[in-house]
Coordinates of C-alpha atoms in Angstrom, one line a residue:
M91 CA 44.2 -68.9 -190.2
H92 CA 44.1 -72.6 -188.9
H93 CA 42.6 -75.0 -191.6
S94 CA 41.7 -78.4 -190.0
I95 CA 42.4 -81.6 -192.1
T96 CA 38.6 -82.5 -191.5
G97 CA 37.5 -79.2 -193.0
Q98 CA 40.0 -79.4 -196.0
Y99 CA 38.5 -82.7 -196.6
L100 CA 34.7 -81.6 -196.6
A101 CA 35.7 -78.8 -199.2
R102 CA 37.4 -81.5 -201.2
Y103 CA 34.2 -83.8 -201.1
Q104 CA 32.0 -81.4 -202.2
R105 CA 34.0 -80.4 -205.2
T106 CA 34.3 -84.0 -206.0
A107 CA 30.6 -84.6 -205.6
D108 CA 29.4 -81.4 -207.3
G109 CA 31.6 -82.7 -210.3
A110 CA 30.1 -86.1 -210.4
D111 CA 27.9 -87.6 -212.9
T112 CA 25.6 -89.2 -210.3
P113 CA 26.4 -87.1 -207.0
R114 CA 23.7 -88.9 -205.2
G115 CA 25.7 -91.9 -205.3
L116 CA 28.8 -90.5 -203.9
L117 CA 29.0 -90.1 -200.1
P118 CA 31.7 -88.8 -197.6
L119 CA 33.7 -90.6 -195.1
T120 CA 34.0 -90.1 -191.5
G121 CA 37.6 -89.5 -190.0
A122 CA 37.4 -93.0 -188.5
Q123 CA 36.6 -94.3 -192.3
R124 CA 39.5 -92.6 -193.6
R125 CA 42.0 -93.9 -191.0
F126 CA 40.8 -97.5 -191.8
L127 CA 41.5 -96.7 -195.5
L128 CA 44.4 -95.3 -194.8
V129 CA 45.7 -98.2 -192.7
R130 CA 44.6 -100.6 -195.6
S131 CA 46.5 -98.5 -198.3
L132 CA 49.6 -98.8 -195.9
D133 CA 49.3 -102.7 -195.3
P134 CA 51.7 -104.6 -197.8
Q135 CA 49.0 -107.2 -198.5
G136 CA 46.2 -104.2 -198.5
R137 CA 44.2 -106.0 -195.7
P138 CA 41.2 -104.1 -194.5
D139 CA 40.2 -104.3 -190.9
V140 CA 37.6 -106.5 -190.6
V141 CA 35.3 -107.2 -187.6
P142 CA 33.7 -110.9 -187.4
L143 CA 31.2 -112.1 -184.9
F144 CA 31.1 -116.1 -184.5
F145 CA 27.9 -118.0 -183.3
A146 CA 27.7 -121.6 -183.0
F147 CA 24.4 -123.5 -183.8
P148 CA 23.3 -127.3 -184.1
R149 CA 24.3 -128.4 -187.4
G150 CA 21.4 -128.0 -189.9
T151 CA 20.1 -124.9 -188.2
V152 CA 21.0 -122.3 -190.3
D153 CA 19.3 -122.0 -193.8
L154 CA 22.1 -120.3 -195.7
A155 CA 20.0 -119.2 -198.6
R156 CA 17.4 -117.6 -196.2
L157 CA 20.0 -115.9 -194.2
R158 CA 21.7 -114.4 -197.2
A159 CA 18.5 -112.9 -198.3
A160 CA 18.0 -111.3 -195.0
A161 CA 21.4 -110.0 -195.0
T162 CA 20.7 -108.7 -198.5
Y163 CA 17.7 -107.0 -197.2
L164 CA 19.8 -105.0 -194.6
A165 CA 22.1 -104.0 -197.2
A166 CA 19.3 -102.9 -199.4
L167 CA 18.1 -100.7 -196.3
H168 CA 21.3 -99.5 -195.2
P169 CA 23.9 -97.6 -197.1
A170 CA 26.9 -98.4 -194.9
L171 CA 26.3 -102.1 -195.9
R172 CA 26.2 -101.5 -199.8
A173 CA 28.8 -98.7 -200.2
R174 CA 32.1 -99.2 -201.4
P175 CA 35.2 -96.9 -200.9
E176 CA 37.1 -95.4 -203.5
V177 CA 39.3 -92.6 -204.5
V178 CA 37.8 -90.1 -207.0
R179 CA 40.3 -87.4 -208.1
G180 CA 42.3 -87.9 -205.0
T181 CA 39.5 -87.5 -202.6
P182 CA 38.4 -90.8 -200.7
V183 CA 34.3 -91.3 -200.8
Q184 CA 32.0 -93.8 -200.4
R185 CA 30.0 -95.2 -203.7
L186 CA 26.6 -96.7 -203.4
A187 CA 26.4 -100.1 -205.0
A188 CA 23.9 -102.6 -205.7
A189 CA 22.9 -104.6 -202.3
D190 CA 24.9 -108.0 -202.7
V191 CA 25.8 -110.1 -199.6
P192 CA 27.8 -113.3 -200.0
A193 CA 26.9 -116.1 -197.8
V194 CA 29.6 -118.9 -198.3
R195 CA 29.7 -122.6 -197.1
V196 CA 33.2 -123.1 -196.2
E197 CA 34.2 -126.7 -196.5
T198 CA 36.6 -128.3 -193.9
A199 CA 39.5 -130.5 -195.0
P200 CA 39.8 -133.8 -193.2
G201 CA 40.7 -133.3 -189.6
Q202 CA 40.2 -129.8 -189.9
S203 CA 37.9 -128.0 -187.6
A204 CA 35.4 -125.3 -188.4
T205 CA 37.4 -122.5 -186.5
D206 CA 40.4 -123.2 -188.6
A207 CA 38.4 -123.2 -192.0
L208 CA 36.5 -120.1 -191.1
R209 CA 40.1 -118.4 -190.1
Q210 CA 41.5 -119.3 -193.6
A211 CA 38.1 -117.9 -195.3
L212 CA 38.7 -114.6 -193.4
G213 CA 42.3 -114.6 -194.1
G214 CA 41.3 -114.4 -198.0
W215 CA 38.9 -111.3 -197.5
R216 CA 39.7 -109.1 -200.4
A217 CA 38.9 -105.6 -200.0
E218 CA 36.8 -105.3 -203.0
G219 CA 33.0 -106.2 -202.7
S220 CA 30.4 -106.2 -199.9
P221 CA 31.5 -104.8 -196.6
L222 CA 29.0 -107.4 -195.1
R223 CA 30.0 -111.3 -195.4
L224 CA 28.8 -114.4 -194.0
F225 CA 30.5 -117.6 -193.7
L226 CA 29.3 -121.3 -192.3
A227 CA 31.4 -123.9 -191.5
A228 CA 30.7 -127.3 -189.7
D229 CA 33.6 -129.3 -187.8
D230 CA 34.9 -132.5 -189.5
D231 CA 33.7 -135.2 -187.6
S232 CA 37.3 -136.4 -187.1
A233 CA 38.4 -132.7 -185.9
T234 CA 38.7 -132.0 -182.2
S235 CA 38.6 -128.5 -180.7
A236 CA 39.9 -126.6 -177.8
S237 CA 38.0 -125.7 -174.8
T238 CA 35.1 -123.3 -174.8
G239 CA 36.0 -119.5 -173.7
P240 CA 39.1 -117.8 -174.3
S241 CA 42.4 -119.5 -174.6
T242 CA 45.2 -119.5 -172.0
S243 CA 47.7 -120.9 -174.2
A244 CA 49.1 -118.6 -176.7
T245 CA 49.8 -121.5 -179.2
S246 CA 46.1 -123.0 -179.3
G247 CA 45.2 -120.8 -181.8
T248 CA 41.3 -121.1 -181.3
S249 CA 39.2 -120.4 -178.0
T250 CA 36.1 -122.3 -179.6
G251 CA 35.0 -125.8 -178.4
T252 CA 32.4 -126.7 -180.7
G253 CA 32.4 -130.5 -181.1
T254 CA 30.4 -132.7 -183.6
G255 CA 27.2 -132.0 -184.6
T256 CA 28.1 -128.3 -184.5
E257 CA 28.5 -125.5 -187.2
I258 CA 29.6 -122.0 -186.9
L259 CA 28.2 -119.0 -188.5
A260 CA 30.8 -115.9 -189.1
I261 CA 29.3 -112.5 -189.4
A262 CA 32.0 -110.2 -190.9
L263 CA 31.8 -106.8 -191.6
D264 CA 34.6 -104.4 -193.1
H265 CA 35.4 -101.7 -190.2
T266 CA 34.6 -98.8 -192.3
A267 CA 30.9 -99.9 -192.4
C268 CA 30.3 -100.6 -188.5
D269 CA 31.1 -99.8 -185.0
G270 CA 29.9 -101.2 -181.7
Q271 CA 26.6 -99.6 -182.3
S272 CA 26.0 -101.1 -185.6
L273 CA 27.1 -104.5 -184.8
S274 CA 24.3 -104.8 -182.1
R275 CA 21.6 -103.7 -184.8
V276 CA 23.0 -105.8 -187.5
I277 CA 22.3 -108.9 -185.0
E278 CA 18.9 -107.4 -184.0
E279 CA 17.9 -106.8 -187.5
L280 CA 19.4 -109.9 -189.2
T281 CA 17.5 -112.1 -186.8
S282 CA 14.2 -110.1 -187.3
A283 CA 14.3 -110.2 -191.4
Y284 CA 15.5 -113.9 -191.0
A285 CA 12.4 -115.2 -189.0
A286 CA 10.2 -113.0 -191.5
A287 CA 11.6 -114.6 -194.5
L288 CA 12.5 -110.9 -196.0
G289 CA 15.0 -110.3 -199.0
P290 CA 16.1 -107.3 -200.9
G291 CA 12.8 -107.0 -202.8
D292 CA 11.0 -106.2 -199.5
V293 CA 12.4 -102.9 -199.0
P294 CA 10.4 -100.1 -200.2
P295 CA 12.3 -97.7 -202.5
A296 CA 11.3 -94.8 -200.2
A297 CA 12.5 -96.4 -197.1
A298 CA 16.1 -96.9 -198.9
D299 CA 16.1 -93.3 -199.9
D300 CA 15.3 -92.0 -196.4
E301 CA 17.9 -94.3 -195.0
T302 CA 20.3 -93.0 -197.2
H303 CA 19.5 -89.1 -196.9
A304 CA 19.6 -89.9 -193.0
Y305 CA 23.1 -91.5 -193.6
R306 CA 24.7 -88.5 -195.7
E307 CA 23.2 -86.1 -193.0
A308 CA 24.6 -88.2 -189.9
V309 CA 28.1 -88.4 -191.8
L310 CA 28.1 -84.5 -192.6
L311 CA 27.1 -84.0 -189.0
Q312 CA 29.7 -86.3 -187.9
L313 CA 32.5 -84.2 -190.0
E314 CA 31.3 -80.9 -188.9
A315 CA 31.6 -81.9 -185.2
E316 CA 35.1 -83.2 -186.1
S317 CA 36.3 -80.1 -187.8
R318 CA 35.2 -78.1 -185.0
A319 CA 37.1 -80.5 -182.4
G320 CA 40.1 -79.8 -184.3
G321 CA 40.6 -76.4 -183.3
P322 CA 43.8 -74.6 -182.1
A323 CA 43.1 -75.1 -178.4
A324 CA 42.3 -78.9 -178.9
L325 CA 45.5 -79.2 -180.6
D326 CA 47.7 -77.4 -178.3
Y327 CA 46.3 -79.7 -175.6
W328 CA 47.0 -82.9 -177.6
G329 CA 50.4 -81.6 -178.7
E330 CA 51.3 -81.0 -175.1
R331 CA 49.8 -84.4 -174.0
L332 CA 51.5 -86.6 -176.6
R333 CA 55.0 -84.6 -176.9
N334 CA 56.9 -87.5 -175.6
V335 CA 55.0 -90.4 -177.2
R336 CA 57.2 -92.5 -179.8
D337 CA 56.8 -95.5 -181.8
A338 CA 57.0 -98.3 -179.7
A339 CA 59.4 -100.9 -180.3
P340 CA 59.4 -104.2 -178.3
V341 CA 62.8 -105.2 -176.6
P342 CA 64.7 -107.1 -179.5
R343 CA 64.8 -110.8 -179.0
A344 CA 64.7 -113.7 -181.1
L345 CA 61.2 -114.7 -182.5
P346 CA 60.9 -118.4 -182.7
R347 CA 58.7 -119.6 -185.5
P348 CA 55.1 -120.8 -183.9
A349 CA 54.5 -124.5 -184.4
D350 CA 51.1 -123.6 -185.3
G351 CA 52.0 -121.1 -188.0
L352 CA 49.1 -118.4 -186.9
P353 CA 49.8 -114.9 -187.2
S354 CA 48.6 -113.9 -183.6
G355 CA 48.6 -115.5 -179.9
A356 CA 46.0 -115.1 -177.3
A357 CA 45.2 -115.4 -173.6
G358 CA 42.1 -114.5 -171.7
L359 CA 40.4 -114.2 -168.3
R360 CA 37.2 -114.2 -166.6
L361 CA 36.5 -112.0 -163.7
P362 CA 33.4 -111.6 -161.6
A363 CA 31.5 -109.0 -162.9
G364 CA 29.7 -106.5 -160.6
D365 CA 26.8 -104.5 -161.5
A366 CA 28.9 -101.4 -162.5
P367 CA 31.2 -101.5 -165.3
L368 CA 34.8 -101.6 -164.2
P369 CA 36.2 -98.2 -164.2
F370 CA 38.0 -97.4 -167.7
P371 CA 41.2 -95.6 -166.0
D372 CA 41.7 -99.3 -164.4
L373 CA 41.5 -100.7 -167.8
L374 CA 43.9 -98.3 -169.1
G375 CA 46.2 -98.7 -166.3
A376 CA 46.4 -102.4 -166.5
C377 CA 47.1 -102.0 -170.6
A378 CA 49.8 -99.3 -169.5
A379 CA 51.1 -102.2 -167.3
A380 CA 51.2 -104.6 -170.2
A381 CA 53.2 -102.0 -172.3
R382 CA 55.6 -101.4 -169.9
A383 CA 56.3 -105.1 -169.6
L384 CA 56.6 -105.1 -173.4
Y385 CA 58.5 -101.8 -174.2
G386 CA 60.3 -101.0 -171.1
E387 CA 60.5 -97.1 -170.0
G388 CA 59.1 -94.1 -172.2
T389 CA 55.6 -93.1 -173.3
H390 CA 53.8 -95.7 -175.2
P391 CA 50.7 -94.7 -177.3
L392 CA 47.6 -96.9 -176.6
G393 CA 44.6 -96.3 -178.4
Y394 CA 40.8 -96.8 -177.8
P395 CA 37.7 -96.4 -179.8
W396 CA 35.2 -93.6 -178.2
G397 CA 32.2 -91.6 -179.4
G398 CA 29.1 -92.1 -181.5
R399 CA 26.6 -90.7 -183.6
P400 CA 26.2 -86.8 -183.3
A401 CA 23.1 -85.7 -181.1
A402 CA 21.1 -84.4 -184.0
A403 CA 21.8 -87.5 -186.4
R404 CA 19.6 -90.3 -186.7
P405 CA 20.8 -93.7 -185.4
V406 CA 21.9 -95.0 -188.8
L407 CA 24.5 -97.9 -189.3
G408 CA 27.8 -96.7 -189.9
C409 CA 31.5 -96.0 -188.6
F410 CA 31.3 -93.2 -186.3
L411 CA 33.7 -94.0 -183.5
N412 CA 37.2 -91.8 -183.1
T413 CA 40.6 -93.4 -181.8
V414 CA 41.6 -91.6 -178.7
V415 CA 45.1 -91.7 -177.7
F416 CA 46.5 -92.5 -174.2
P417 CA 50.1 -92.1 -173.7
A418 CA 51.0 -94.8 -171.3
T419 CA 54.2 -94.1 -169.0
A420 CA 56.2 -95.7 -166.3
A421 CA 54.7 -93.8 -163.7
A422 CA 54.5 -95.6 -160.5
T423 CA 51.5 -97.8 -159.5
G424 CA 49.1 -97.4 -156.6
P425 CA 46.6 -94.8 -155.4
D426 CA 48.4 -91.9 -156.7
A427 CA 48.9 -93.3 -160.2
H428 CA 45.3 -94.4 -160.4
A429 CA 44.1 -90.9 -159.5
A430 CA 46.5 -89.7 -162.1
T431 CA 45.3 -91.6 -164.7
A432 CA 41.6 -91.0 -163.9
T433 CA 42.0 -87.3 -163.6
A434 CA 44.1 -87.3 -167.3
W435 CA 41.6 -89.4 -168.9
W436 CA 38.7 -87.4 -168.0
D437 CA 40.7 -84.2 -169.4
D438 CA 41.1 -86.3 -172.6
L439 CA 37.5 -86.8 -173.1
D440 CA 37.0 -83.0 -173.3
R441 CA 38.7 -83.6 -176.3
A442 CA 37.9 -86.8 -177.7
D443 CA 36.2 -85.5 -180.6
T444 CA 39.5 -84.4 -182.1
P445 CA 40.2 -86.9 -185.3
F446 CA 43.2 -89.2 -184.8
D447 CA 45.0 -87.6 -187.9
E448 CA 44.5 -84.2 -186.2
V449 CA 46.2 -85.7 -183.2
V450 CA 49.1 -87.2 -184.6
R451 CA 49.8 -84.0 -186.7
A452 CA 49.5 -82.0 -183.4
A453 CA 51.7 -84.6 -181.8
R454 CA 54.4 -84.3 -184.3
T455 CA 54.0 -80.6 -184.6
A456 CA 55.0 -80.7 -180.7
G457 CA 58.3 -82.4 -181.6
A458 CA 57.0 -86.3 -180.9
P459 CA 59.2 -88.5 -183.1
W460 CA 55.7 -90.5 -183.8
S461 CA 54.3 -91.9 -186.9
G462 CA 51.0 -92.7 -185.6
R463 CA 51.5 -96.4 -185.0
L464 CA 49.8 -97.6 -181.8
A465 CA 51.6 -99.6 -179.1
G466 CA 48.4 -101.1 -178.1
L467 CA 44.5 -100.9 -178.4
L468 CA 41.9 -101.2 -176.1
T469 CA 38.2 -102.1 -176.8
V470 CA 35.3 -102.4 -174.2
E471 CA 32.0 -103.6 -174.6
D472 CA 28.9 -103.8 -172.4
A473 CA 27.2 -107.0 -173.5
R474 CA 24.6 -106.9 -170.8
H475 CA 21.9 -105.7 -173.1
A476 CA 23.4 -107.0 -176.6
P477 CA 20.7 -108.7 -178.6
A478 CA 20.9 -112.5 -179.3
L479 CA 21.4 -114.0 -182.7
R480 CA 18.3 -116.5 -183.1
L481 CA 17.7 -118.5 -186.2
G482 CA 15.4 -121.0 -186.7
G483 CA 14.1 -120.8 -183.6
V484 CA 17.7 -121.8 -182.1
T485 CA 19.6 -119.0 -180.1
G486 CA 23.4 -118.9 -181.3
R487 CA 26.1 -119.0 -178.6
E488 CA 28.7 -116.8 -179.1
V489 CA 32.1 -118.0 -179.5
Y490 CA 35.6 -116.8 -180.2
V491 CA 38.1 -117.7 -182.9
D492 CA 41.8 -116.5 -182.0
G493 CA 44.8 -116.4 -184.3
R494 CA 43.6 -113.7 -186.7
P495 CA 46.1 -111.0 -187.7
V496 CA 46.3 -108.1 -185.0
R497 CA 46.7 -104.7 -186.2
A498 CA 48.7 -103.6 -183.3
P499 CA 51.3 -105.2 -181.3
F500 CA 48.8 -106.3 -178.9
A501 CA 45.2 -105.5 -178.4
V502 CA 43.1 -106.0 -175.3
S503 CA 39.3 -106.5 -175.6
V504 CA 37.2 -106.4 -172.3
S505 CA 33.5 -107.4 -172.7
Q506 CA 31.2 -107.0 -169.7
G507 CA 28.2 -109.3 -169.5
A508 CA 27.1 -112.3 -167.0
D509 CA 31.1 -112.1 -166.1
L510 CA 33.8 -109.7 -167.1
L511 CA 35.8 -111.2 -170.0
V512 CA 39.2 -110.0 -170.6
R513 CA 41.3 -111.2 -173.6
M514 CA 44.8 -110.3 -175.3
A515 CA 45.9 -111.1 -178.7
W516 CA 49.4 -110.2 -180.1
D517 CA 51.1 -110.0 -183.3
R518 CA 53.6 -112.8 -183.0
S519 CA 55.5 -111.0 -186.1
A520 CA 56.5 -108.4 -183.3
L521 CA 56.1 -110.2 -179.9
D522 CA 57.2 -113.5 -178.6
D523 CA 54.7 -115.8 -177.0
N524 CA 56.6 -116.0 -173.7
V525 CA 57.1 -112.2 -173.5
A526 CA 53.5 -111.4 -174.6
E527 CA 52.2 -114.0 -171.9
D528 CA 54.2 -112.3 -169.0
A529 CA 52.9 -108.8 -170.0
F530 CA 49.4 -110.3 -170.1
G531 CA 50.2 -111.3 -166.4
E532 CA 51.0 -108.0 -165.7
L533 CA 47.9 -106.6 -166.9
T534 CA 46.2 -109.6 -164.9
A535 CA 47.8 -108.4 -161.8
A536 CA 46.8 -104.7 -162.1
L537 CA 43.2 -105.8 -162.7
R538 CA 43.6 -108.2 -159.5
A539 CA 44.8 -105.1 -157.7
A540 CA 42.0 -102.9 -159.0
L541 CA 39.1 -105.2 -158.2
A542 CA 40.8 -106.7 -155.0
G543 CA 38.9 -109.7 -155.6
P544 CA 39.8 -113.4 -157.0
V545 CA 40.2 -113.9 -160.8
A546 CA 39.2 -117.0 -162.2
M547 CA 41.3 -117.7 -165.3
A548 CA 39.1 -118.8 -168.1

């Protein structure tokens, strides 16, 4: 009889909750949350995955105390923003804690930019504490910044041009507490709470209890769906699909120490955005081209987030995505390769709910010498209807801060708004800047071929 990893976890969680002194304060974890905690535990520094958004405002716009109160209001209402992951008798769980969102004014050293100061502050993120944190920094008047938009140089470190008279707000969340849908709601609700000068005392206890009930129910529904998706047929599919995947190893080379000392490099481009999103198989094909340039022949595992809340669940804040694995091979390019990629991807989506840990186990059972480490990551965001962060009557301008740690050897993000913004970051401990930029060139060429139109470098 097949026993899924998720089903075993559900049984263990229930036993743990039944034996807890305050069972109502313990919540289960989705498969994605368990994966993020596992990755954190395997990291030598114990670093969590942090998702920051950066917004530039005229200096003096943001009332930090008022913003902290508004953010703590959100945490008092939404359990995902005040839960703390821990392990109870060998079982990973979430424990509800008091809402307490830190809001820190980050001081800049003489000549230091706000982006440098924020990068340093985020680099010191400790796993313990609130999953939602706020950081505000202003450029030192003597600091100079790079141009706006993504960097085209691997060594510039920052892609944000702010200039004097500007401050940057970082809204950062532990990835165990958020996904793309949650990020949009946090921005929208933070804007409303700030405008109304709300604080944690303005959350009715009944509303907080109702939200906690809805969150627990949504996570349990997600786990039930993941358990069903880990059945024998799905595991047979993924075992066959990934039997040739192995841990990707970049071609050995001497890695010169970057002059700026940053852990990652970055490059970006802007494309004219059409009314329809760029077909996802085209993006996968472009990432596969970059992987081939970096790793050579073989089958390289790329990961991308997919999914959302179960159909019967309320739209609670939290982390409900799954990481789907795409085996990138050295297949020929052209229409036939595109059609094969698209067909395989559609087949994958029929089993996209199979939890990542189940997929890894299936691949290893089929003989794949794969630890579960991904060769690259792809995330896609439709920003055309994304809410704006508006504080004190001013709409923040979203900016980007490069040079932060990257969890995979390379990661590609695509955002479709007024134009299509494509960004690639890479881990400098694994990849040389020049080689990574060449791979980004292969990705660019693949997108040019897919779009058959001009590409404007950002």
